[in-house]
Tab-separated table of C-alpha atoms and ligand atoms in Angstrom:
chain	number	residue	atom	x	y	z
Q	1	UNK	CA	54.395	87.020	115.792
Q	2	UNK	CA	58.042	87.662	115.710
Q	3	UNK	CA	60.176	84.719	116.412
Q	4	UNK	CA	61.532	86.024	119.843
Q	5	UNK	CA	58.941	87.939	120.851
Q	6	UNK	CA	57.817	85.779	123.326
Q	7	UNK	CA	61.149	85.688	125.444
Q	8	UNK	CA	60.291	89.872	126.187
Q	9	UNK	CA	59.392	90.177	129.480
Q	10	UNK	CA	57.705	93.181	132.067
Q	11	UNK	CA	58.652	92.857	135.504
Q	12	UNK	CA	57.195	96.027	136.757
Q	13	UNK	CA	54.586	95.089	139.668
Q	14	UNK	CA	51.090	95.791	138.921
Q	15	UNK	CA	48.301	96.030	141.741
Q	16	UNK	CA	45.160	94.086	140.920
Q	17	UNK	CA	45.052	90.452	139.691
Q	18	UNK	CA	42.471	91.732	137.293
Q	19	UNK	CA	44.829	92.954	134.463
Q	20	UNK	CA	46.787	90.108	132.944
Q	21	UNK	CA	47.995	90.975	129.633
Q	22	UNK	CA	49.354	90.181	126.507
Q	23	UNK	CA	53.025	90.940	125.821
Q	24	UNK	CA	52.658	91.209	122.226
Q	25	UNK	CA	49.710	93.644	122.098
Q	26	UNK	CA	49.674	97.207	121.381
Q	27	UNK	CA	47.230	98.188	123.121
Q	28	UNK	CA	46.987	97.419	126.817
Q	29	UNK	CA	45.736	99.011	130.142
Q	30	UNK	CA	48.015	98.382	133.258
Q	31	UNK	CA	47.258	99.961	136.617
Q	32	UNK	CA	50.593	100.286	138.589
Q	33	UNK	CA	50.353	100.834	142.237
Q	34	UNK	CA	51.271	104.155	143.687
Q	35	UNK	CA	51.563	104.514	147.385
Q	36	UNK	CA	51.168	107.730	149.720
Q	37	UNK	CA	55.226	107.851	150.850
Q	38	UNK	CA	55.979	110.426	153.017
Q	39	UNK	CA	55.783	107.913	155.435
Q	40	UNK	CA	57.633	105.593	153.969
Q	41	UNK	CA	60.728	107.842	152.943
Q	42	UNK	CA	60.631	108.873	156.314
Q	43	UNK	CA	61.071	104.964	157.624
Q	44	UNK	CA	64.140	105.068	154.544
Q	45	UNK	CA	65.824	108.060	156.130
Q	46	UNK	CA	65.247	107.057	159.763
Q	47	UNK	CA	66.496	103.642	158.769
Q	48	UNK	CA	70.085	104.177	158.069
Q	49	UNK	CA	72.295	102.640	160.210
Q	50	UNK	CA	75.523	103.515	160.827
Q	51	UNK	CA	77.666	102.044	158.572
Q	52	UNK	CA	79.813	99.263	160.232
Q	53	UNK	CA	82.997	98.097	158.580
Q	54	UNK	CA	82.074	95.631	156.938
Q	55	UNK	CA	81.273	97.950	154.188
Q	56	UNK	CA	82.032	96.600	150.501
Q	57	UNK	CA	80.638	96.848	147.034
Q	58	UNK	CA	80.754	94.113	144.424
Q	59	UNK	CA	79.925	92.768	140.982
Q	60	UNK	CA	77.259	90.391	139.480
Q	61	UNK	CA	77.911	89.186	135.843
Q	62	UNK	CA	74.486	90.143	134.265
Q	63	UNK	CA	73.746	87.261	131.294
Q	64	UNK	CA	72.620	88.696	128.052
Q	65	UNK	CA	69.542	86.283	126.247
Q	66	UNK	CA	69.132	87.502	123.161
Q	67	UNK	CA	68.820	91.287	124.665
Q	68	UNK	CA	65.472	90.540	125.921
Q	69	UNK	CA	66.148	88.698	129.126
Q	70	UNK	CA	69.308	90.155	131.327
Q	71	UNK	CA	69.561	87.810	134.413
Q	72	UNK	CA	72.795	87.236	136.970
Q	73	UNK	CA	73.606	84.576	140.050
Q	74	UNK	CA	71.793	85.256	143.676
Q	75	UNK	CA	72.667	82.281	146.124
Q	76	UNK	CA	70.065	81.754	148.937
Q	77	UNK	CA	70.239	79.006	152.114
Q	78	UNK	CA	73.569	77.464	154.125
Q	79	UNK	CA	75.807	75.776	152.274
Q	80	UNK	CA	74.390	78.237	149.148
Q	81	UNK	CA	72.045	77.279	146.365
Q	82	UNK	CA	72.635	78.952	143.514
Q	83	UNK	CA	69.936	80.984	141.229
Q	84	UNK	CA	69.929	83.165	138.009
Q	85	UNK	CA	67.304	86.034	138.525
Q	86	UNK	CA	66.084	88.946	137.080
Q	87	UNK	CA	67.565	92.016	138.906
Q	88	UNK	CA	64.229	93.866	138.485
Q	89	UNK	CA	64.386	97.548	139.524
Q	90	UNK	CA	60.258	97.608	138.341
Q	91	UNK	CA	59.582	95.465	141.783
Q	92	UNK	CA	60.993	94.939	144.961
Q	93	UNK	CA	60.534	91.056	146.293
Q	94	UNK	CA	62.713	88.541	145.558
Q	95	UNK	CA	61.099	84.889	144.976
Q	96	UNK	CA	63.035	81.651	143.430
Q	97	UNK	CA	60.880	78.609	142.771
Q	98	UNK	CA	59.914	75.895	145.463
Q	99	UNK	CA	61.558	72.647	145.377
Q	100	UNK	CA	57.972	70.821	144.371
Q	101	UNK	CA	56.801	73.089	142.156
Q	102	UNK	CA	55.935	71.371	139.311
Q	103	UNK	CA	54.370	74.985	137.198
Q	104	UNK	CA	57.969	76.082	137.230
Q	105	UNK	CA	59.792	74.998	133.919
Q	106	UNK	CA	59.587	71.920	132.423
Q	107	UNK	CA	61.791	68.994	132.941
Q	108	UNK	CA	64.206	69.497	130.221
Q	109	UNK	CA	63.639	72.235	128.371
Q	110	UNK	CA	63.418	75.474	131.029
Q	111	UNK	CA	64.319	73.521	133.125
Q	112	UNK	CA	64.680	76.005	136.888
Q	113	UNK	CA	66.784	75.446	139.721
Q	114	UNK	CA	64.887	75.011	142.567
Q	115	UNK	CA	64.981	75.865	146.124
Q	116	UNK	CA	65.473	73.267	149.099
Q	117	UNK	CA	64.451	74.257	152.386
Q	118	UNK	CA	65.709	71.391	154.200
Q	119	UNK	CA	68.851	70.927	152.513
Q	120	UNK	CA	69.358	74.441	154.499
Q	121	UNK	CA	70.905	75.239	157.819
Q	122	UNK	CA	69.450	78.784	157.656
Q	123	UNK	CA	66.183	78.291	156.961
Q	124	UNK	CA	63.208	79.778	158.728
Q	125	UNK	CA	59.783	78.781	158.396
Q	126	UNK	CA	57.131	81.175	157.492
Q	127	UNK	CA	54.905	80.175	154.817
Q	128	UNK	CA	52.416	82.457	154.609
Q	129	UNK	CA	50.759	83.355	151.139
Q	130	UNK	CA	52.588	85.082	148.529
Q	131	UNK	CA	51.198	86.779	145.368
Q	132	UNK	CA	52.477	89.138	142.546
Q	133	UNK	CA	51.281	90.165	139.375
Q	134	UNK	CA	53.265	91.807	136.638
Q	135	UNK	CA	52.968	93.047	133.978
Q	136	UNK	CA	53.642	89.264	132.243
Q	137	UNK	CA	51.510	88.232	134.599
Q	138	UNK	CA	51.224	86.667	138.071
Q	139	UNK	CA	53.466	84.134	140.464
Q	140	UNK	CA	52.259	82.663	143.629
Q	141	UNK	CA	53.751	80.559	146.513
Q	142	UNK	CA	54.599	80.670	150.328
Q	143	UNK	CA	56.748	82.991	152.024
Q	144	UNK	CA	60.440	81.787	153.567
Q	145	UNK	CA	63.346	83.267	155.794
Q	146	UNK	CA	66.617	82.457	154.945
Q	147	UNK	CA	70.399	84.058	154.792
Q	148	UNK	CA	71.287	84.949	151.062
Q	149	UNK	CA	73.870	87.111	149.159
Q	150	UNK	CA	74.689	88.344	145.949
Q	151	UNK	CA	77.831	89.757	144.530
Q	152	UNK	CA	79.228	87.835	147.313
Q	153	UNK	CA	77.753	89.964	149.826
Q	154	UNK	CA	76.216	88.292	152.852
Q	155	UNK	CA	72.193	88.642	153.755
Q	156	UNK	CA	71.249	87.568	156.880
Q	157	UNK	CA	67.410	86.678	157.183
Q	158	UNK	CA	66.078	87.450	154.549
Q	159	UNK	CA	62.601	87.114	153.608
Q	160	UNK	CA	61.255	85.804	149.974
Q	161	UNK	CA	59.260	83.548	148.373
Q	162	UNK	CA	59.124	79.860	147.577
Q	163	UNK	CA	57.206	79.960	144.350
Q	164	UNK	CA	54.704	76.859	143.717
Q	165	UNK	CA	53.260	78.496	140.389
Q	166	UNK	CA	54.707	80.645	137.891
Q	167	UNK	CA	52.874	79.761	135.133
Q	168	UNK	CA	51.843	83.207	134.619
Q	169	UNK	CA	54.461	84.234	132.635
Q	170	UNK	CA	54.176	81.950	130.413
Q	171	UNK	CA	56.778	81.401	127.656
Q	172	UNK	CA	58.927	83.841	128.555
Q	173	UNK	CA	59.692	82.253	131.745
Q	174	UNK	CA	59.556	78.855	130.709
Q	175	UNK	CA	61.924	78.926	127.582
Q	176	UNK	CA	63.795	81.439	129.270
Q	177	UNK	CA	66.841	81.738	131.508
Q	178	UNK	CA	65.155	82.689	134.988
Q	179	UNK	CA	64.672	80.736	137.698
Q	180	UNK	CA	63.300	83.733	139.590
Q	181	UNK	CA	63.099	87.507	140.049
Q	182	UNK	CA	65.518	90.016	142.513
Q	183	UNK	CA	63.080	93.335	142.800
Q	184	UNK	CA	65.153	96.297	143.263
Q	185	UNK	CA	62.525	99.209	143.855
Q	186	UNK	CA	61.627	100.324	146.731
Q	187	UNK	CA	60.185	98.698	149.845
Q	188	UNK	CA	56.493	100.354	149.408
Q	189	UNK	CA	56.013	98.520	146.670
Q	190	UNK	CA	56.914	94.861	148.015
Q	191	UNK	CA	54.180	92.616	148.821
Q	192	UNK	CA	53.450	92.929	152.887
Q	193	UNK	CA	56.381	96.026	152.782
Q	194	UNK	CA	59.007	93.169	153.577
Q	195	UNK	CA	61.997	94.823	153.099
Q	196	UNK	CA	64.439	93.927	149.563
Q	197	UNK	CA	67.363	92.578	149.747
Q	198	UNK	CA	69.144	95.954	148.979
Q	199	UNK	CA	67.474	97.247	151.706
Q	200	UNK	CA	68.589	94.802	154.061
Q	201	UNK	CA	72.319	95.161	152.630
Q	202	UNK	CA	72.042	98.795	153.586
Q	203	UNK	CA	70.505	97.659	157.218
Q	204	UNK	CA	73.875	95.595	157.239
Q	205	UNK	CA	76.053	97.587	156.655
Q	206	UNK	CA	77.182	95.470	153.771
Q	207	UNK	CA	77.787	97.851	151.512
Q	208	UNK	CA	79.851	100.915	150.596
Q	209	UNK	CA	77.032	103.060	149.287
Q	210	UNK	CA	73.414	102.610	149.036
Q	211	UNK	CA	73.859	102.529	145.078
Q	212	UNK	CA	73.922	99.783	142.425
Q	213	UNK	CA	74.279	100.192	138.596
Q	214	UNK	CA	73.518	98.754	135.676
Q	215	UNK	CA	75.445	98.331	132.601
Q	216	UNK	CA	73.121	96.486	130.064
Q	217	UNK	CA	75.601	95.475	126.885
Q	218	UNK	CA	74.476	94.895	123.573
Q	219	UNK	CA	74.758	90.965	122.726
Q	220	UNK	CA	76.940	90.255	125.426
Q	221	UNK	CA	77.165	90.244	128.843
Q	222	UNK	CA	76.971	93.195	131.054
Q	223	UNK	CA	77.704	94.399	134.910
Q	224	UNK	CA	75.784	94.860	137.814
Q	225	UNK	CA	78.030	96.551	140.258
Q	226	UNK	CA	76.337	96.984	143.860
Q	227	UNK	CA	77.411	99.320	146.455
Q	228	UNK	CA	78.718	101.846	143.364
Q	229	UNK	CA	78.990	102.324	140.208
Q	230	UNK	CA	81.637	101.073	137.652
Q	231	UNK	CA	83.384	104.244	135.948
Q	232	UNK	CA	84.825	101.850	133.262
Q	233	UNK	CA	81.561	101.391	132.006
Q	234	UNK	CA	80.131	104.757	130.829
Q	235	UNK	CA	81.239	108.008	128.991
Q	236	UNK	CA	82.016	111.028	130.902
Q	237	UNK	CA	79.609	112.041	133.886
Q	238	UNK	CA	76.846	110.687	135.633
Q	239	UNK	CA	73.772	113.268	135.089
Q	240	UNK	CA	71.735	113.049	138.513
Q	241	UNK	CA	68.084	113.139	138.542
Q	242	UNK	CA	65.508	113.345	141.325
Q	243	UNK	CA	63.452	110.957	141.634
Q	244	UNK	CA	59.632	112.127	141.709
Q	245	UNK	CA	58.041	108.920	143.744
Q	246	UNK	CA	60.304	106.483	145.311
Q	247	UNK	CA	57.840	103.588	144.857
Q	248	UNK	CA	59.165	102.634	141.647
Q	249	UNK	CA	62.106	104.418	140.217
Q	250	UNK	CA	59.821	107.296	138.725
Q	251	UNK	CA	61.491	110.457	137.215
Q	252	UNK	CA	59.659	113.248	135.445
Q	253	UNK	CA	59.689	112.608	131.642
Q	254	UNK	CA	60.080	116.401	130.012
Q	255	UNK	CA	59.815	115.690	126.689
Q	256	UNK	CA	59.278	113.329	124.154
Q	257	UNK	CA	60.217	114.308	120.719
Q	258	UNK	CA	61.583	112.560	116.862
Q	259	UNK	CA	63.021	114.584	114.329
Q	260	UNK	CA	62.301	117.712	116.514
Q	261	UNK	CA	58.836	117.295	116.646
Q	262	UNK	CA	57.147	116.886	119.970
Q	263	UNK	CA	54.954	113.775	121.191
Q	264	UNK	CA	54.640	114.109	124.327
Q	265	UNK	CA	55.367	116.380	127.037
Q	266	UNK	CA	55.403	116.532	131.240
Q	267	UNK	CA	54.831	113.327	132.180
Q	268	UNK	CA	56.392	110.485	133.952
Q	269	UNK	CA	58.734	107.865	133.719
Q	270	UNK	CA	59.949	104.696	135.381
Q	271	UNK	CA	63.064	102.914	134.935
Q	272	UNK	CA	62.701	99.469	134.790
Q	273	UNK	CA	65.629	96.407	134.384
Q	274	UNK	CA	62.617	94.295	133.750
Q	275	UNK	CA	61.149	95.290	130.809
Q	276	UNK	CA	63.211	94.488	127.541
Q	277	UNK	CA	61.308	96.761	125.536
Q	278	UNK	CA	60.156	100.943	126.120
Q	279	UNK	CA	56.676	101.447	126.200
Q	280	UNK	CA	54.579	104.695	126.117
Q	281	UNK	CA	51.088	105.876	126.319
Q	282	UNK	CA	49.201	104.085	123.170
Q	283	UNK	CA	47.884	106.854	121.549
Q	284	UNK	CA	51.636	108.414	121.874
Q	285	UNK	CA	53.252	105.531	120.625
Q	286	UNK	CA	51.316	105.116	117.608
Q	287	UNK	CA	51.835	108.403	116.460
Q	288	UNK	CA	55.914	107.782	117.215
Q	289	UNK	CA	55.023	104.748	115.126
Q	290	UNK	CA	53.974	106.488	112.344
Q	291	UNK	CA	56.738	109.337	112.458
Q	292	UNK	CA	59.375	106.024	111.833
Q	293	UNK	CA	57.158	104.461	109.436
Q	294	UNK	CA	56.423	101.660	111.670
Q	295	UNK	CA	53.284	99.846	110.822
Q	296	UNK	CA	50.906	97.560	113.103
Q	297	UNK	CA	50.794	94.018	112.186
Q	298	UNK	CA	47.832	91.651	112.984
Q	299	UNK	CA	49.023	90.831	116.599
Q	300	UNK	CA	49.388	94.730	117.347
Q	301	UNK	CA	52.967	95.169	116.756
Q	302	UNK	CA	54.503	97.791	115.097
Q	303	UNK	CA	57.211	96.587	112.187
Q	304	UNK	CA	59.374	98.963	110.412
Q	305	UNK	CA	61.686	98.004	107.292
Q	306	UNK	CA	64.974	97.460	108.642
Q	307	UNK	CA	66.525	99.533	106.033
Q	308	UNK	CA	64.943	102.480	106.298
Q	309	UNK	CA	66.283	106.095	106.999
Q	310	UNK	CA	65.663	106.602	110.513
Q	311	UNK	CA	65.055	109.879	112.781
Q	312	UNK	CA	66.430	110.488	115.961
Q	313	UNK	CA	64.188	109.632	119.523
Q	314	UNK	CA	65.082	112.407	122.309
Q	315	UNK	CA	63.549	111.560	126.058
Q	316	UNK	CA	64.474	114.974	127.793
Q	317	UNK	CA	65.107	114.282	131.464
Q	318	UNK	CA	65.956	117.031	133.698
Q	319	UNK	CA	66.639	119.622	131.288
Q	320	UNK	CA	69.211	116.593	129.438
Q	321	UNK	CA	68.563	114.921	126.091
Q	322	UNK	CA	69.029	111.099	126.010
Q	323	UNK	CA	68.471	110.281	122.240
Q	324	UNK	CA	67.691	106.366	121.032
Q	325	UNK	CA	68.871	106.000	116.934
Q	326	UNK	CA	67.332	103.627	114.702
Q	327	UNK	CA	69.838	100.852	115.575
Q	328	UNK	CA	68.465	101.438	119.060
Q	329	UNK	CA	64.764	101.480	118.927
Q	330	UNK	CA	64.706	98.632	116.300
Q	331	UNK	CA	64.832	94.771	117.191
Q	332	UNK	CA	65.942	92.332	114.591
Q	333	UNK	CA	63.393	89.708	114.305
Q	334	UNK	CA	64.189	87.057	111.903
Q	335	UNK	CA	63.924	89.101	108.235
Q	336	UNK	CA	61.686	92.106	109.692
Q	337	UNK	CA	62.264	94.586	112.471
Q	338	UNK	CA	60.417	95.478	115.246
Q	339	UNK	CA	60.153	98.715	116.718
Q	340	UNK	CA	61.041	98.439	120.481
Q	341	UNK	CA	58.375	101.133	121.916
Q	342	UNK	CA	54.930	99.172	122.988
Q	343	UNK	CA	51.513	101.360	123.450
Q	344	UNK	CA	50.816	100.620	127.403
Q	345	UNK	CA	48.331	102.765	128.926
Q	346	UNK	CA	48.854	102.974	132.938
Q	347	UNK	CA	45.562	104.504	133.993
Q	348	UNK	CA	45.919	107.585	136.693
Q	349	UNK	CA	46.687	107.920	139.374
Q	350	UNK	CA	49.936	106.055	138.869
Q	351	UNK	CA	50.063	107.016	135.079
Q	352	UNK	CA	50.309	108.068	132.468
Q	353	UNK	CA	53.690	106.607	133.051
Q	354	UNK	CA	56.452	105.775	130.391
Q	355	UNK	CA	58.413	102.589	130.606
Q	356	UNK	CA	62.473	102.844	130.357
Q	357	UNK	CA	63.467	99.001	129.943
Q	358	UNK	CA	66.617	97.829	128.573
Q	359	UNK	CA	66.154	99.147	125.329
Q	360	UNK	CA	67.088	102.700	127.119
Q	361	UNK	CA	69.378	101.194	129.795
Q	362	UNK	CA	71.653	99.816	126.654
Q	363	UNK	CA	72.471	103.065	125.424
Q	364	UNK	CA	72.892	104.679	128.991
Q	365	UNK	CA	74.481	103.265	132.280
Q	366	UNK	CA	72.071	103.798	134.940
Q	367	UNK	CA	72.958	104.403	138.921
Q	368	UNK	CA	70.106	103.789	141.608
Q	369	UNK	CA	70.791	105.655	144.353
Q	370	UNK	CA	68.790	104.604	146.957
Q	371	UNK	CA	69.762	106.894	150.320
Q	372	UNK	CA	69.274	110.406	147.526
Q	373	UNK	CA	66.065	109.228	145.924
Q	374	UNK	CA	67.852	109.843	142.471
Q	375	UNK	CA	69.204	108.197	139.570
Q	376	UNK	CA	72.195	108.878	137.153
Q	377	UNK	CA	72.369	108.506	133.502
Q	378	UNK	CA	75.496	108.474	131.103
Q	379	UNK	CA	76.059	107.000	127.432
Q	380	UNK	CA	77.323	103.695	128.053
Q	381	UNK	CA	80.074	102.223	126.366
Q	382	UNK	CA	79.931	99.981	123.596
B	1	LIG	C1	50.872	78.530	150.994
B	1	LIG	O1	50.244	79.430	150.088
B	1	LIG	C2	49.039	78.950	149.546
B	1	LIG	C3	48.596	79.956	148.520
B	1	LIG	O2	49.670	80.391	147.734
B	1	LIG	C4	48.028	78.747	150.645
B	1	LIG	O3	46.863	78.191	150.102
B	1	LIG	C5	48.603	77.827	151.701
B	1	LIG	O4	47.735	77.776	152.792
B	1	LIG	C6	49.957	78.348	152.186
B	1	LIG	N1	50.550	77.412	153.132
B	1	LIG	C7	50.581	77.654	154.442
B	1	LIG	C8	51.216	76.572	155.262
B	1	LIG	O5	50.118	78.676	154.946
């Protein structure tokens, strides 16, 4: 197995408990959840308020871990408590882990920081169950109300869980830099519809715009501006695309083509902060494989020789070509490379469904707009 394959992570929500999976295998069937949303984007359009003045926008320093883990500061409770998280736009609760639970981290190494409910004067009870499965797997605890912010915007009330058990996803969790996850998808897809805490910033009138952006950097730390985007941070123009389901952020995937020849062609795509890698129908993927001379090791990744002449990747979105080089769609893993596009087959309805992670996001700044359902793409810079 390649020495930091373990630290890759998939945040996208999945729907049945059934489906745990293995990170490092090619081959693996994931049903994502697809709701019927006309009646949820009319709740979204009905439910923006008019702005007050307290309108703002802000930053959040997103920490780089070896490009496979991007994670940046949320606070939660009165006075705050500080926690690094995920901002996940592949799920839409937020959860940090309970003071007593003893399946979060270990005691020195991974070690989390952990929520205190009574050190808060904001807390709320609640503590009903709460479950969620990934695709790294699942987390469970108890449900809490209590103010938050992040980029040092205020949250009043809002509701997330205190996880008890988080041993689900496994190494990556524990030797990694997360104490929890911030989902930034839509509310149809969080657990019970409780509403993220984007949303509620919007409800607040907390911020400028309903938009945040990402600027994923390679090998050192990027931005996560919310309430706008960050000009300084990409190339030219934002290209706007619709977005086909607002459940996840799901675009229609044109094409999928290397060296001009095509792969695969009108299907579907979701962009996702919490999935390091970009993963693709199987049977896709290993022909893609093939095309770069990637072969499949014994664990069911793909390896390609790190000096090889590479082709060009082109994802055509909207009538625009985003192209991925070799230096982008190869991961340096000790003396070998890996080749960053994982066979994942999402089974219909919600798929077949591609997987943007941060592998894409490097190479292009992304903008979520929430209020216009679309997102914008342009080359980031270096
Ligand atoms: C907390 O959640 C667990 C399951 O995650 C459940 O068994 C327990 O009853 C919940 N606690 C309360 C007070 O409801």
């Amino acid at each position: 197995m390649g020495s930091n394959l373990f630290l890759f992570i998939m945040l996208f929500k999945v729907t049945t408990l059934a489906s745990v999976l293995a990170v490092a295998s090619a081959v693996i069937t994931v049903p994502l959840q697809r709701m019927e949303n006309e009646e949820f984007i009319e709740q979204v359009r009905s439910g923006f308020k008019l702005m007050s003045t307290l309108q703002d926008s802000g930053d959040i320093v997103i920490k780089n871990y070896q490009n496979a883990q991007y994670y940046g500061e949320v606070t939660v409770g009165t006075p705050a408590q500080s926690f690094n998280v995920i901002y996940d736009t592949g799920s839409s609760n937020l959860w940090v882990p309970a003071k007593d639970c003893s399946n979060c981290g270990g005691k020195f190494i991974g070690k989390k920081n952990k929520y205190d409910r009574e050190a808060s004067s904001s807390y709320v009870v609640d503590d009903a169950p709460f479950a969620i499965q990934y695709g790294s797997g699942p987390v469970s605890g108890n449900w809490s109300v209590d103010a938050a912010s992040m980029a040092g915007l205020p949250i009043e009330g809002q509701r997330f869980a205190e996880v008890k058990d988080a041993s689900g996803l496994g190494a990556a969790y524990s030797a990694g830099k997360f104490d929890g996850i911030l989902g930034l998808a839509f509310d149809s897809i969080s657990i019970d519809n409780t509403p993220t805490p984007f949303k509620n910033l919007i409800d607040q009138g907390q911020v400028d715009k309903g938009i945040f952006s990402f600027y994923l950097a390679n090998d050192k730390d990027g931005v996560l501006t919310i309430g706008g985007t960050d000009e300084t941070k990409y190339d030219g123009d934002l290209t706007w695309v619709p977005l086909s389901s607002a459940t996840y952020w799901e675009i229609a995937l044109d094409d999928v083509s290397a060296d001009g020849t095509q792969y695969d062609s009108s299907t579907s795509a979701i962009v996702d902060s919490g999935t390091s890698l970009l993963t693709g129908p199987t049977a896709t993927v290993k022909k893609l494989a093939a095309a770069v001379g990637a072969k499949a090791n014994f664990a069911g990744e793909y390896i390609v020789d790190c000096d090889a002449e590479l082709p060009e990747l082109t994802f055509t979105i909207a009538g625009a070509e985003y192209t991925l080089a070799g230096e982008d769609y190869l991961i340096k893993s000790g003396t070998t490379c890996l080749f960053a596009i994982m066979g994942m087959d999402i089974p219909r309805p919600a798929g077949p469904l591609w997987i943007l992670g941060d592998v894409f996001m490097r190479k292009y700044y992304t903008a979520f707009d929430y209020e216009n359902e679309q997102v914008g793409f342009a080359p980031a810079k270096a």
